[in-house]
PDB file of C-alpha atoms in Angstrom:
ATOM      1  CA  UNK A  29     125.476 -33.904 -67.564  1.00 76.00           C
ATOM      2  CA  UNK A  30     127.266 -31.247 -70.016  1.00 87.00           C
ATOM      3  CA  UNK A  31     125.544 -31.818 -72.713  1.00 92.00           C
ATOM      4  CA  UNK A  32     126.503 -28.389 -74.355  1.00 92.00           C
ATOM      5  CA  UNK A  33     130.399 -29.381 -73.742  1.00 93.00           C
ATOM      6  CA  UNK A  34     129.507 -33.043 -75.539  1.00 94.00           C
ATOM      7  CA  UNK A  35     127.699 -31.944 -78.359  1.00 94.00           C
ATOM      8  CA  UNK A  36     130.918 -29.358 -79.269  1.00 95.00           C
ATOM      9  CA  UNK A  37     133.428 -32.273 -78.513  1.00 94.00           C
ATOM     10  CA  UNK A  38     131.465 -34.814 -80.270  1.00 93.00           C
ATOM     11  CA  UNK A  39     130.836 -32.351 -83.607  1.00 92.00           C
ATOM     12  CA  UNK A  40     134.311 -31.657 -83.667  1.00 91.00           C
ATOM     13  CA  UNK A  41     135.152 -35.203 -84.412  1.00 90.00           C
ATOM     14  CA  UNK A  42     133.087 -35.143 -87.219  1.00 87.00           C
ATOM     15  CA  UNK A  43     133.655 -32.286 -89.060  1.00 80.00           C
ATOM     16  CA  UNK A  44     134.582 -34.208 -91.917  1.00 75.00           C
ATOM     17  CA  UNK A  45     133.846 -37.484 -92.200  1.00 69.00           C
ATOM     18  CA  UNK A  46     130.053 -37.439 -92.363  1.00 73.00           C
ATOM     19  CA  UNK A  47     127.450 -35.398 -94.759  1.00 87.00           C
ATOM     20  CA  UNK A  48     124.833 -33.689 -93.138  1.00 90.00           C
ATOM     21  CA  UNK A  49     122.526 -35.754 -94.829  1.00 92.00           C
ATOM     22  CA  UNK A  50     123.901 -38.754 -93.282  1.00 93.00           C
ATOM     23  CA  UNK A  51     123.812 -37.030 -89.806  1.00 94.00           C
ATOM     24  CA  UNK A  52     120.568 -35.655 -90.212  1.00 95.00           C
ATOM     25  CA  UNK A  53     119.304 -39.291 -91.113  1.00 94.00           C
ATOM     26  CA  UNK A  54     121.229 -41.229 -88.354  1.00 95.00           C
ATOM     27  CA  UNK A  55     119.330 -38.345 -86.031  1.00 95.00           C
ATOM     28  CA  UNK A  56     115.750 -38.677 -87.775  1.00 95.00           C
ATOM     29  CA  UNK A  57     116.682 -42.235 -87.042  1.00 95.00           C
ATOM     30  CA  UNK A  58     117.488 -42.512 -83.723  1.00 95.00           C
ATOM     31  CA  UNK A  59     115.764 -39.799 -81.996  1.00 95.00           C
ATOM     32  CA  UNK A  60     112.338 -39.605 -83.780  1.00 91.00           C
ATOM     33  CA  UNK A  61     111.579 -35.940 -83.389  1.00 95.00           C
ATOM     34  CA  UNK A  62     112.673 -32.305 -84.856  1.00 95.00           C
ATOM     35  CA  UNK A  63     115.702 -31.098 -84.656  1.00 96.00           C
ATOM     36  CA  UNK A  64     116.104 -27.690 -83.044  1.00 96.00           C
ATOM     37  CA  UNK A  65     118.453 -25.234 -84.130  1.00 95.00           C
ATOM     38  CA  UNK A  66     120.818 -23.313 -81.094  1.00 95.00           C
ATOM     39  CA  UNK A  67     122.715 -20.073 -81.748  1.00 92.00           C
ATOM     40  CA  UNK A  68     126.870 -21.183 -81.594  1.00 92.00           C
ATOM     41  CA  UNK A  69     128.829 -18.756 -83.524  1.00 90.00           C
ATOM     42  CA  UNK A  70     132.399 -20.226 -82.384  1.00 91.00           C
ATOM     43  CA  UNK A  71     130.901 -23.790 -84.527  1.00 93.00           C
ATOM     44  CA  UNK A  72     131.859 -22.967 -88.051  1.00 91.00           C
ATOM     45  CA  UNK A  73     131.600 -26.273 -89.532  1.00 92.00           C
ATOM     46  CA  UNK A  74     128.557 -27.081 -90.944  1.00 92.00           C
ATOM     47  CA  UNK A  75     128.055 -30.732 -89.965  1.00 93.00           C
ATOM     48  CA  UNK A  76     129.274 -30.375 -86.409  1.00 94.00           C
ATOM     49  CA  UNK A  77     126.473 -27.620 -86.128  1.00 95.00           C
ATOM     50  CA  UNK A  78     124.128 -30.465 -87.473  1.00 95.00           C
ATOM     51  CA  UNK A  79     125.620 -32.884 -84.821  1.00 95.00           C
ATOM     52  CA  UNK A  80     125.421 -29.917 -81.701  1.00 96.00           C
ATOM     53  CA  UNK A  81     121.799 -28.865 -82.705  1.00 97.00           C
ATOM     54  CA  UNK A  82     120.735 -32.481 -82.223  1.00 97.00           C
ATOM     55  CA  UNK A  83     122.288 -33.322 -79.200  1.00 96.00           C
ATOM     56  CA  UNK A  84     120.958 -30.164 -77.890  1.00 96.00           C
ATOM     57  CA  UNK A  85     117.538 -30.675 -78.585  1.00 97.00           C
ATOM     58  CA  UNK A  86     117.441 -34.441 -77.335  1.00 96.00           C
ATOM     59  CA  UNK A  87     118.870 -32.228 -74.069  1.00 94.00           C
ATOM     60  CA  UNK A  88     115.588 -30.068 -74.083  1.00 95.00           C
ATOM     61  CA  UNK A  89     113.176 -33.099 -74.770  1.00 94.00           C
ATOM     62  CA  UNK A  90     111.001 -34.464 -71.548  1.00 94.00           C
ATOM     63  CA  UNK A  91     112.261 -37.986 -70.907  1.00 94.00           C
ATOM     64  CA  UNK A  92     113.693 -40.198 -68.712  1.00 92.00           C
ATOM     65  CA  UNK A  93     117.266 -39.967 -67.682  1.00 89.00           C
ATOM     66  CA  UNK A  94     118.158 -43.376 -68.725  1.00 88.00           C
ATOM     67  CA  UNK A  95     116.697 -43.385 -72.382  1.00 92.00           C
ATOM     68  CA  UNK A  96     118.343 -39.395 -73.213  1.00 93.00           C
ATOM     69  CA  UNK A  97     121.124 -41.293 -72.073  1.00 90.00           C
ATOM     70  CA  UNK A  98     120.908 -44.345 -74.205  1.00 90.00           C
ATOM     71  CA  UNK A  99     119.767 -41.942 -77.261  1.00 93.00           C
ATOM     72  CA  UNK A 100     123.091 -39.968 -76.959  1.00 93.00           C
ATOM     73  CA  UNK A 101     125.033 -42.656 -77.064  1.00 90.00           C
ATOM     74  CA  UNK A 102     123.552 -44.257 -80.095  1.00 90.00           C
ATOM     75  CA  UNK A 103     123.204 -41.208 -81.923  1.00 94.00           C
ATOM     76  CA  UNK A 104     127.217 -40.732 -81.077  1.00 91.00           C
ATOM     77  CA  UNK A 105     128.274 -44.791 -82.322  1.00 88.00           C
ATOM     78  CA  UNK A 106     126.130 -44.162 -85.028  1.00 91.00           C
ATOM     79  CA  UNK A 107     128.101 -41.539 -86.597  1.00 92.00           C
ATOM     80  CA  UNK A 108     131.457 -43.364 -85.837  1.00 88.00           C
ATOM     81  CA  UNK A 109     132.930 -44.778 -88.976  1.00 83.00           C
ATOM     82  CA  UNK A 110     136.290 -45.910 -87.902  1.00 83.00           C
ATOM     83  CA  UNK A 111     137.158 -47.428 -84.926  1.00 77.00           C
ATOM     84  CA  UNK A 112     139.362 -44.874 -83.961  1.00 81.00           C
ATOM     85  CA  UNK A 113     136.820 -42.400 -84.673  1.00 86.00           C
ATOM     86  CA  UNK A 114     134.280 -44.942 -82.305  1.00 82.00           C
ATOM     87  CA  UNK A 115     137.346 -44.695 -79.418  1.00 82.00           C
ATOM     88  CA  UNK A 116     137.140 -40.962 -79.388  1.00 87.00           C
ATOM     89  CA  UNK A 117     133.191 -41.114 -79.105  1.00 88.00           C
ATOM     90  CA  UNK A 118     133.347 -43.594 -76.259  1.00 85.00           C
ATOM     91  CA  UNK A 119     136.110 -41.357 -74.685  1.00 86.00           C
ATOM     92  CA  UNK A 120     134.245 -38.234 -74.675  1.00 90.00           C
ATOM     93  CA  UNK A 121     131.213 -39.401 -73.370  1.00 89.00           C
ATOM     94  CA  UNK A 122     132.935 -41.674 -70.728  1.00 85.00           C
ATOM     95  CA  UNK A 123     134.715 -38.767 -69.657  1.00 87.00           C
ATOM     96  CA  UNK A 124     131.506 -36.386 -69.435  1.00 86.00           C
ATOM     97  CA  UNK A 125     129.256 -37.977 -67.126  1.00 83.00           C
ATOM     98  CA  UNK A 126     127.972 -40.691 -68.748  1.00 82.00           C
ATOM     99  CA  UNK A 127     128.151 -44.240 -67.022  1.00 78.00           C
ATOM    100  CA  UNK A 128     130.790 -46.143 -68.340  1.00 76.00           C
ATOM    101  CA  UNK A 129     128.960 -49.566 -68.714  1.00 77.00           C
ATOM    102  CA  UNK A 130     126.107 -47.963 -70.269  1.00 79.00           C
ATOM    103  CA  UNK A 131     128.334 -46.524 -72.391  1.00 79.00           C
ATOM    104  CA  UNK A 132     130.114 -49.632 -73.269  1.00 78.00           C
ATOM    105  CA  UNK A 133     127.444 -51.757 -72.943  1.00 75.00           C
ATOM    106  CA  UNK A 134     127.837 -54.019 -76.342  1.00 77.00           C
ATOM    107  CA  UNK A 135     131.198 -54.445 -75.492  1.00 78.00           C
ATOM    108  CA  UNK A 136     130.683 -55.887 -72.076  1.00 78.00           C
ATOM    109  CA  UNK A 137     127.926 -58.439 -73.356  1.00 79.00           C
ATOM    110  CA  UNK A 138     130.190 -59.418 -76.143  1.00 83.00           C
ATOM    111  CA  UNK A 139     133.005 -59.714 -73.624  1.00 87.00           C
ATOM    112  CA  UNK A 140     131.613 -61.702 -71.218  1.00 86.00           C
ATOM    113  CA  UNK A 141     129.580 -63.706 -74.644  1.00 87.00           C
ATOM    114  CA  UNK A 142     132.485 -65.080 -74.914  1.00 90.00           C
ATOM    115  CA  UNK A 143     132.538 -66.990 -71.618  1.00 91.00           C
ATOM    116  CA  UNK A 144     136.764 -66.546 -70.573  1.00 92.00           C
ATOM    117  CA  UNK A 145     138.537 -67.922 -68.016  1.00 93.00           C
ATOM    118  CA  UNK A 146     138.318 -65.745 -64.447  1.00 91.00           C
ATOM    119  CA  UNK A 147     141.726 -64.718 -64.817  1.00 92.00           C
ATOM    120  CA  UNK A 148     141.016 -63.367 -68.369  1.00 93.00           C
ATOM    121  CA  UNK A 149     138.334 -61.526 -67.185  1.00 90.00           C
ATOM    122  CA  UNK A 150     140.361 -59.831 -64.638  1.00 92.00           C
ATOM    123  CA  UNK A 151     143.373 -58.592 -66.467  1.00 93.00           C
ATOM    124  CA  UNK A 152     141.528 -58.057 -70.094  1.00 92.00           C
ATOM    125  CA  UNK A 153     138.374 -56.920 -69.835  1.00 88.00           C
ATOM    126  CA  UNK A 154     139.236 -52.979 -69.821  1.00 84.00           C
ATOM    127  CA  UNK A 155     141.260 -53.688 -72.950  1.00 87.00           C
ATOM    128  CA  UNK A 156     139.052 -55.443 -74.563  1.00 86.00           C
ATOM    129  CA  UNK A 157     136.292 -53.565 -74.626  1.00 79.00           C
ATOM    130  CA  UNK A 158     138.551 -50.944 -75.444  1.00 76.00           C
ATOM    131  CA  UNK A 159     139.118 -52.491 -78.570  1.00 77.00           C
ATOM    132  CA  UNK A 160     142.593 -52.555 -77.519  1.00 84.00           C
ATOM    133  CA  UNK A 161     143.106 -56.279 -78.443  1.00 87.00           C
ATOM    134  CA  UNK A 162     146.761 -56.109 -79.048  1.00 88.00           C
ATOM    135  CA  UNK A 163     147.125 -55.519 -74.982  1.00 90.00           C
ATOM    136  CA  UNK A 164     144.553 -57.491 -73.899  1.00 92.00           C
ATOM    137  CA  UNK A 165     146.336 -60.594 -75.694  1.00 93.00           C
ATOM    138  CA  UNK A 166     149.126 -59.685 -74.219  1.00 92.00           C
ATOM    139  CA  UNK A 167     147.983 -59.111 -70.778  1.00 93.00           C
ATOM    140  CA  UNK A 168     146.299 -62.756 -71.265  1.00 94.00           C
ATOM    141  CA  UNK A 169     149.650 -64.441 -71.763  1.00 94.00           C
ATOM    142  CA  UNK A 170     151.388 -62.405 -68.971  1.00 93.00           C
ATOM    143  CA  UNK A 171     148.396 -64.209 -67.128  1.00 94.00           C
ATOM    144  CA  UNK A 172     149.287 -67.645 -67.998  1.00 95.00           C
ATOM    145  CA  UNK A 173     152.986 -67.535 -67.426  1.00 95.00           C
ATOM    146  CA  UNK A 174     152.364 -65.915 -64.012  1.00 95.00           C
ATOM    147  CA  UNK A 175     149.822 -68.474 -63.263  1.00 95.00           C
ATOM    148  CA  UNK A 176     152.237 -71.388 -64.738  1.00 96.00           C
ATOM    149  CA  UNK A 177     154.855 -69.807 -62.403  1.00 96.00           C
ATOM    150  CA  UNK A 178     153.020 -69.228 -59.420  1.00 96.00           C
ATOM    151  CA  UNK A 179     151.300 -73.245 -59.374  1.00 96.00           C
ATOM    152  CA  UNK A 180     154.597 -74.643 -59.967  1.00 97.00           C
ATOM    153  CA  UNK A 181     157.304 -72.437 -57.543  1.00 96.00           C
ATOM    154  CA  UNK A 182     159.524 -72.480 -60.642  1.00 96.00           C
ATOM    155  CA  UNK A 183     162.142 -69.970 -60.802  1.00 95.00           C
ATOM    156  CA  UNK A 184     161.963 -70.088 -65.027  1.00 95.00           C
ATOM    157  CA  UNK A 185     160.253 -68.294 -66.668  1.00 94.00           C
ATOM    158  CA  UNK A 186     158.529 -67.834 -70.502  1.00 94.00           C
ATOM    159  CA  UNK A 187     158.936 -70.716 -72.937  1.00 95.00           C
ATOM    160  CA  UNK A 188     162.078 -72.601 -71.137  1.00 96.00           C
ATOM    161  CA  UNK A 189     159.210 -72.315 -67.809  1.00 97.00           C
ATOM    162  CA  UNK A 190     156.317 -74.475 -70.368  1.00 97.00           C
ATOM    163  CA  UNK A 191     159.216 -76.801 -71.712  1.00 97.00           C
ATOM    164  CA  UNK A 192     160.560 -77.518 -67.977  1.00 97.00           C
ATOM    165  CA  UNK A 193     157.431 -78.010 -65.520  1.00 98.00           C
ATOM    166  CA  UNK A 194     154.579 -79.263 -68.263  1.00 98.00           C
ATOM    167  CA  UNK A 195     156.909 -81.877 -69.401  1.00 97.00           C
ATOM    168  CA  UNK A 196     155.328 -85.344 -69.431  1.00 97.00           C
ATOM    169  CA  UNK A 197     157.885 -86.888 -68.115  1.00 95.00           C
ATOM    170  CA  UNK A 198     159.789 -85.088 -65.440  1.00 95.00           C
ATOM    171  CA  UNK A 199     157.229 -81.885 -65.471  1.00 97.00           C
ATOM    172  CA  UNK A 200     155.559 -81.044 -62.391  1.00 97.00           C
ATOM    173  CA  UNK A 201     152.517 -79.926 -63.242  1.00 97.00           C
ATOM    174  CA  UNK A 202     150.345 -82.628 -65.136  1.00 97.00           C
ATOM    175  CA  UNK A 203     147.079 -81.928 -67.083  1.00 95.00           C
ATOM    176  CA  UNK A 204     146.324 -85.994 -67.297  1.00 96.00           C
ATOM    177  CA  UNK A 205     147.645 -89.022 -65.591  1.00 96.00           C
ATOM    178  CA  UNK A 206     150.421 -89.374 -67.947  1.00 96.00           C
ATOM    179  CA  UNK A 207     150.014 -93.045 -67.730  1.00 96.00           C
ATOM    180  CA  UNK A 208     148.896 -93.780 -71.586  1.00 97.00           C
ATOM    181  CA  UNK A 209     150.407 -92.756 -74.417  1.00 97.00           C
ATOM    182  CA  UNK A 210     147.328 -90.638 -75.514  1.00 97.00           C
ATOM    183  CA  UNK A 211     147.506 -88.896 -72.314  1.00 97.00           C
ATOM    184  CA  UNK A 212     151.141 -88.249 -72.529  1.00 97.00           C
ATOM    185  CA  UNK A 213     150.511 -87.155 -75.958  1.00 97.00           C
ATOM    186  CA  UNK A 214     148.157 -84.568 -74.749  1.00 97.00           C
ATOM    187  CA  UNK A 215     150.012 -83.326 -71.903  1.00 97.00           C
ATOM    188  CA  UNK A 216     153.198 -82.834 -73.971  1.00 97.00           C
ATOM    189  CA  UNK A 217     150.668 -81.106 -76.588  1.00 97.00           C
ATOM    190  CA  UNK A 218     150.189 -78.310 -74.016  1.00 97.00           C
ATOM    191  CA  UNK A 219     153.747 -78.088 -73.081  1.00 97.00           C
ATOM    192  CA  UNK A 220     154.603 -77.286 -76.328  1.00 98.00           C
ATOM    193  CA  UNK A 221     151.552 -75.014 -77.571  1.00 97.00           C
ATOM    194  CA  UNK A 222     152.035 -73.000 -74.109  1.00 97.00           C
ATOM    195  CA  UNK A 223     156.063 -72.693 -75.139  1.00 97.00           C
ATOM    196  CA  UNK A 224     155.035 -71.423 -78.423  1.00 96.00           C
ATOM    197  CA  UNK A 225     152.438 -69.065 -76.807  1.00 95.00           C
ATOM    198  CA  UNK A 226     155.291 -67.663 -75.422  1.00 95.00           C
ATOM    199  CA  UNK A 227     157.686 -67.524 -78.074  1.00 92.00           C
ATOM    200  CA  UNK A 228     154.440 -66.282 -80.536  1.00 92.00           C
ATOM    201  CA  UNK A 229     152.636 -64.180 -78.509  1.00 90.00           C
ATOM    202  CA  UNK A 230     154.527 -62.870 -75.291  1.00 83.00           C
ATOM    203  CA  UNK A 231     158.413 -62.601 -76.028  1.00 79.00           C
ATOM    204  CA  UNK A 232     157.798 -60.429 -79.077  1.00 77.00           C
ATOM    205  CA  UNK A 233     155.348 -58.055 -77.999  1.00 69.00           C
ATOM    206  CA  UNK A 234     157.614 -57.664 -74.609  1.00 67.00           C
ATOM    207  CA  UNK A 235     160.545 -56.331 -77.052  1.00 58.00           C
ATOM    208  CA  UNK A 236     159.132 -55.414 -80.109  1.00 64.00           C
ATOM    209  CA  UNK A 237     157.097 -52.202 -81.228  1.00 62.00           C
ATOM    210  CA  UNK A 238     153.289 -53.035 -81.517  1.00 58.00           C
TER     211      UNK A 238
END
């Protein structure tokens, strides 16, 4: 583990956006012991000094593995303010040797909290816990209409695809009996929110900017 080349990257996302008070008391905070001070003349902000001389000294600490880990990264998402800022964090400690579930760990939980369908787990997971929601919504619909496609060998495709093969009457795939007018009710109910799905959700983020 770098932790010299984290504690520069991780300082120069903050060099303005937090006090030193504020980092000094998410670090009291988190880590429970003194912070060190290490010699870095190329650091000439003051806070990401703050930020390097902690992450340095939780580096020098006896510990485990697992908890310098799990300090680092709460120290880090601490000091994110924005979620863009909270992206760059997870980036640069994803990319520096530190496991990305551990690192993403809330995410997952909150992910999988949420109990989705298989399908959604497979082609939206990364996204979400990206906080990337726009694409994961998207990749969710893609999903459907694939899945919509692929169960009824239907050449259509999108909203005109719902309308044609969920259809309660001449439809090919049925999600009741169809043999009472509640359950044609219902079944024509999902033809038409899966059409707008489409027409919401799918069409305009295929052709539009985000």
């Amino acid at each position: 583990m770098n932790y010299r080349l984290i504690a520069i990257k991780i300082g120069s996302v903050f060099t303005s956006s937090s006090t030193g008070k504020e980092i000094d008391r998410i670090g009291n905070g988190v880590f429970g012991f003194e912070r060190d001070s290490f010699p870095m003349e190329s650091i000439t902000s003051s806070r990401a000094k703050l930020i390097y001389d902690w992450i340095m000294t939780l580096a020098k600490v006896s510990m485990d593995n697992e908890s310098r880990d799990k300090m680092l990264i709460k120290f880090c998402k601490e000091l994110a303010t924005t979620e863009e800022t909270e992206k760059e964090v997870v980036k640069i400690l994803s990319e520096n040797g530190l496991s990305y579930n551990l690192v993403n760990k809330d995410e997952i939980q909150t992910f999988y909290n949420r109990d989705f369908h298989p399908e959604v787990v497979k082609h939206c997971k990364e996204f979400f816990i990206q906080a990337n929601y726009f694409h994961a919504v998207f990749e969710a619909t893609k999903a459907y209409n694939y899945a919509i496609k692929d169960k009824s060998k239907s050449q259509r495709d999108g909203s005109n695809l719902m309308m044609d093969v969920l259809d309660a009457k001449n439809g090919v795939l049925k999600i009741t009996k169809c043999s009472t007018e509640s359950e044609v009710n219902t079944q024509n109910g999902i033809k038409f929110l899966s059409s707008g799905l489409m027409q919401a959700i799918r069409n305009p983020t295929a052709h539009e900017l985000k």
